[in-house]
Short mmCIF file of C-alpha atoms and ligand atoms in Angstrom, two decimals:
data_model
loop_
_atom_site.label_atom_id
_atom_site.label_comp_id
_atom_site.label_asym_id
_atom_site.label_seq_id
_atom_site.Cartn_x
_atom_site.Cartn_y
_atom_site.Cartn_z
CA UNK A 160 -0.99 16.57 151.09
CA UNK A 161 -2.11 14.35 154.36
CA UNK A 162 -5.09 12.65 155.95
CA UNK A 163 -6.71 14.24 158.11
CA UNK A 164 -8.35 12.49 161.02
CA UNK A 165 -12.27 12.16 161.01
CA UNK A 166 -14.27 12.98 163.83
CA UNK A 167 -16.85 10.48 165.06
CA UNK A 168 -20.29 10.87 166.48
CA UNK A 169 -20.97 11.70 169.66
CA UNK A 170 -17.89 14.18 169.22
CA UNK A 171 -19.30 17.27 170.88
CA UNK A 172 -16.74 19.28 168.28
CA UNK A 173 -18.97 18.18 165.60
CA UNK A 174 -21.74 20.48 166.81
CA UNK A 175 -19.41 23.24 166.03
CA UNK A 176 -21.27 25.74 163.35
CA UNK A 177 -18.50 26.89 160.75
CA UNK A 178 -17.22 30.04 160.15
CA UNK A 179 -17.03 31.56 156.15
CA UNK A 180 -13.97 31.48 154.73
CA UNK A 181 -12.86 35.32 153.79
CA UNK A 182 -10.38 34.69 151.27
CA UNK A 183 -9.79 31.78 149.23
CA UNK A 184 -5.79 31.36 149.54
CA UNK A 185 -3.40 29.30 150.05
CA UNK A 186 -4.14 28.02 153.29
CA UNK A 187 -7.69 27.04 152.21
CA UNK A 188 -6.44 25.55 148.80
CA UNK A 189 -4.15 23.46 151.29
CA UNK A 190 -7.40 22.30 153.36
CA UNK A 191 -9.63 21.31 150.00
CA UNK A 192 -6.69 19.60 148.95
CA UNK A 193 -6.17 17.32 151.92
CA UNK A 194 -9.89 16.83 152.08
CA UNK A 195 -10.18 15.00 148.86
CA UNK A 196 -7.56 12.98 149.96
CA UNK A 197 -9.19 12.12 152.66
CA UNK A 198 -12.54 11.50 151.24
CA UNK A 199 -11.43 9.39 148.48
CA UNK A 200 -8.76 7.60 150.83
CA UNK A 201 -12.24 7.16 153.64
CA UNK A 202 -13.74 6.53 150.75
CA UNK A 203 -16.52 8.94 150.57
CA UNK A 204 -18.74 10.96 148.58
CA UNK A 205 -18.52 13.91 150.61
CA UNK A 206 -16.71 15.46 153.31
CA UNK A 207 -17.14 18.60 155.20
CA UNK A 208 -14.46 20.59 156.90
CA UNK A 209 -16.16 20.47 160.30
CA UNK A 210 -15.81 16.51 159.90
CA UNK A 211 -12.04 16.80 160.73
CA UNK A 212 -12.25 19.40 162.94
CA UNK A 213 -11.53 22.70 160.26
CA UNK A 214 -14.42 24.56 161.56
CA UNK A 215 -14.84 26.54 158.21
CA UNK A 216 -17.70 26.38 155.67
CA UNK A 217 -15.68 24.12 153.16
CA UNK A 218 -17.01 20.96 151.26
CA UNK A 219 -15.83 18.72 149.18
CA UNK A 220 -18.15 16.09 146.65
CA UNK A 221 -17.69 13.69 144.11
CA UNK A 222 -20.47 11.76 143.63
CA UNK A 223 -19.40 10.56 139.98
CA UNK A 224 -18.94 6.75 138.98
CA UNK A 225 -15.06 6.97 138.61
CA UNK A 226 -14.25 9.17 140.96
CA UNK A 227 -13.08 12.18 138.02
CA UNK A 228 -15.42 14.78 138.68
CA UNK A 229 -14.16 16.25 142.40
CA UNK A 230 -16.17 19.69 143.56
CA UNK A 231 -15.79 21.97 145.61
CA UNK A 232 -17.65 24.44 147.79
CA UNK A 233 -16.89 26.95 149.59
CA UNK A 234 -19.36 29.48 151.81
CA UNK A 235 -22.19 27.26 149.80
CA UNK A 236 -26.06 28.43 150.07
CA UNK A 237 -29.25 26.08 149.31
CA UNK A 238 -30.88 29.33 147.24
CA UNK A 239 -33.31 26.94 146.46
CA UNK A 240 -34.76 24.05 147.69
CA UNK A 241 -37.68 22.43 145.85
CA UNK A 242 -39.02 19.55 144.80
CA UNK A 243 -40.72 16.14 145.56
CA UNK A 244 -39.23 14.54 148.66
CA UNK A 245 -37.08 11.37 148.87
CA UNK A 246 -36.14 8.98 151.08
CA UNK A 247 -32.63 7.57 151.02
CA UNK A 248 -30.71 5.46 153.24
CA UNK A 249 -27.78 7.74 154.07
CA UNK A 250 -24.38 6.70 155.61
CA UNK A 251 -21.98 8.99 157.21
CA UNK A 252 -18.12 8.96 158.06
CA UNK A 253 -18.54 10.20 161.17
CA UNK A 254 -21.16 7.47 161.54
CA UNK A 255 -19.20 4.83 160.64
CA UNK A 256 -20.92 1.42 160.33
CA UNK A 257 -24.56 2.94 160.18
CA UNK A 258 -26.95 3.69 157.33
CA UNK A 259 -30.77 5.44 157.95
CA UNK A 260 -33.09 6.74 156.12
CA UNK A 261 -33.50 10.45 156.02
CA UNK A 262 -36.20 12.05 154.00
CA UNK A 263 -34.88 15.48 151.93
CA UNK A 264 -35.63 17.41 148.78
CA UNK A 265 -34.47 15.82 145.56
CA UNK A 266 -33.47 19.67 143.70
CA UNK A 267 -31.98 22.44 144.76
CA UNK A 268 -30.02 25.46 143.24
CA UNK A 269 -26.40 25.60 145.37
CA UNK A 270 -24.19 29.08 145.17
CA UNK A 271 -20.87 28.60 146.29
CA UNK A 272 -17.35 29.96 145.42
CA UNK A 273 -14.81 27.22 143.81
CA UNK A 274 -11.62 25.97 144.56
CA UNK A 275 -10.13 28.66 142.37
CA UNK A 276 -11.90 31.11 143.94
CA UNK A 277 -14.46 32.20 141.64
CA UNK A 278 -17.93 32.20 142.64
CA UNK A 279 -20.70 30.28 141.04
CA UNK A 280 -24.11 28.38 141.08
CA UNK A 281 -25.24 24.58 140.63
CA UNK A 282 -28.39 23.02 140.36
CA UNK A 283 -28.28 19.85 141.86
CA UNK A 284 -30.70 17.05 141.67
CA UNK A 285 -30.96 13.09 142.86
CA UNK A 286 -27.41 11.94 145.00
CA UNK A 287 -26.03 15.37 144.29
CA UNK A 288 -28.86 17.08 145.97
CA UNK A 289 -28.87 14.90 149.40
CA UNK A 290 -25.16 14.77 149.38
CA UNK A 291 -24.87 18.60 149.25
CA UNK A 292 -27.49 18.98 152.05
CA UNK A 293 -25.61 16.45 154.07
CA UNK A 294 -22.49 18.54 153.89
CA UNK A 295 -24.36 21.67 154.78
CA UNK A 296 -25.99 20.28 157.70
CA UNK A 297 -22.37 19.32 159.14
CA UNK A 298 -21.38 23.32 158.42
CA UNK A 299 -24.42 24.44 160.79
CA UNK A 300 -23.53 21.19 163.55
CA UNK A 301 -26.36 19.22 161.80
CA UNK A 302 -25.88 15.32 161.68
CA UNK A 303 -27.86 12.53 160.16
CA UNK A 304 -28.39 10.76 163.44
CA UNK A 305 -30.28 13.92 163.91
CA UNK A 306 -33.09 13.32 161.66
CA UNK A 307 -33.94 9.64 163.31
CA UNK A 308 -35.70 8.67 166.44
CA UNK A 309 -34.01 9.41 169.81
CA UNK A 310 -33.98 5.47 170.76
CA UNK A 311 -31.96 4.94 167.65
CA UNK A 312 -29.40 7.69 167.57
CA UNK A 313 -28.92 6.68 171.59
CA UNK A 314 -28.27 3.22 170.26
CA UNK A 315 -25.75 4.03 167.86
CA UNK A 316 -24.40 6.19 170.23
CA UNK A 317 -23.98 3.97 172.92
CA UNK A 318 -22.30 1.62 170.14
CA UNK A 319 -19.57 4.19 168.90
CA UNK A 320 -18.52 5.04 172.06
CA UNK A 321 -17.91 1.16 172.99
CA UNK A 322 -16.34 1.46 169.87
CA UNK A 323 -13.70 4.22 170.83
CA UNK A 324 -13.43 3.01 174.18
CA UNK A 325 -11.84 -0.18 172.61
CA UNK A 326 -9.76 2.06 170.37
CA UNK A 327 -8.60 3.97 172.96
CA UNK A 328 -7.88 0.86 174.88
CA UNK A 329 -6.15 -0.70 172.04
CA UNK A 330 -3.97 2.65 171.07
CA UNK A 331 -2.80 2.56 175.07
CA UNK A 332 -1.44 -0.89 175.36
CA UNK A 333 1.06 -0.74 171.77
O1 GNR Y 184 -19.91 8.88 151.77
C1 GNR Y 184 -21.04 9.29 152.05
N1 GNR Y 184 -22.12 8.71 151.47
C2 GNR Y 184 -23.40 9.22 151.56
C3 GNR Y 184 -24.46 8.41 151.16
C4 GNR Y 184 -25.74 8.87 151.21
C5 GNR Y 184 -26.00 10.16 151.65
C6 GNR Y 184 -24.98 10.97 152.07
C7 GNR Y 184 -23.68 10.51 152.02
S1 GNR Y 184 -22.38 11.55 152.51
C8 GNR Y 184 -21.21 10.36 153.05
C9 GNR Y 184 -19.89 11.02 153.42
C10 GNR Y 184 -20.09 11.96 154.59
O2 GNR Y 184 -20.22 11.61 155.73
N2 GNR Y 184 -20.17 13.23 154.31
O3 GNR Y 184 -20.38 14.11 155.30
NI1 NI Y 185 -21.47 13.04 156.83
#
């Protein structure tokens, strides 16, 4: 297993809309593997492939208290997305540092294959339901900042790349 390095906004690779996966193998059991890793390590609730740079349609959740209940998705469709809305202050990894609100649906019926490579279906609802449209929105290139007024997402994006600027300054003098 390993960590795998998150992409940050404004990352251009993040736009990147993910592929299906064909077969569910090895190679991808190797990927959902090192995801959870990293999304517990980060720590987050969710992670998407495209986040560190796996441009496949793979996601990983686990939105439980104790952190027991990991899922996984694989080529997942919304089938159905219904509902009253809800507003939620959302945070991102490859936002770090910022939380906005972003308005979705609070239900929705997800059909996905599983780690083990069966398919299957999931209706979501509440935390589950925005966190599984979050991923999805990362699959197609989607981010939060996207949902949020232009001033703001130049803001934070001004701020982030100060913020890697530094890094990068930082990782050239050691
Ligand atoms: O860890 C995360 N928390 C979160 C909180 C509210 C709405 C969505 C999320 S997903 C986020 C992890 C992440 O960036 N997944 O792509
Ligand atoms: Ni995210």
């Amino acid at each position: 297993m390993a960590l795998l390095e998150i992409l940050e906004y404004p990352d251009p690779r993040l736009r990147t809309v993910a592929q299906p996966v064909t077969t569910v193998d090895e190679r991808i059991r190797n990927i959902v593997d090192d995801m959870f890793e990293t999304m517990y390590d980060a720590p987050g609730i969710g992670l998407a492939a495209t986040q560190v740079n796996v441009h496949e349609r793979i996601i990983t959740i686990d939105v439980s208290e104790d952190k027991s209940e990991p899922l996984t998705f694989i080529n997942p469709e919304i089938t159905v997305l219904d509902g009253e809305e809800e507003t939620m202050q959302e945070g991102c990894l490859s936002v770090p540092g910022f939380y906005e609100d972003v308005t979705r649906i609070e239900h929705c019926l997800v059909k996905a294959i599983g780690r083990d490579g069966e398919p299957f279906e999931m209706e979501c609802r509440g935390l589950l339901a925005v966190c599984i449209q979050h991923e999805v929105d990362h699959l197609e290139g989607k981010l939060m900042v996207d949902y949020i007024s232009p001033l703001k997402r130049n803001r934070i994006k001004d701020k982030l790349e100060k913020k890697h600027k530094q890094e990068a300054r930082r990782k050239g003098k050691k």
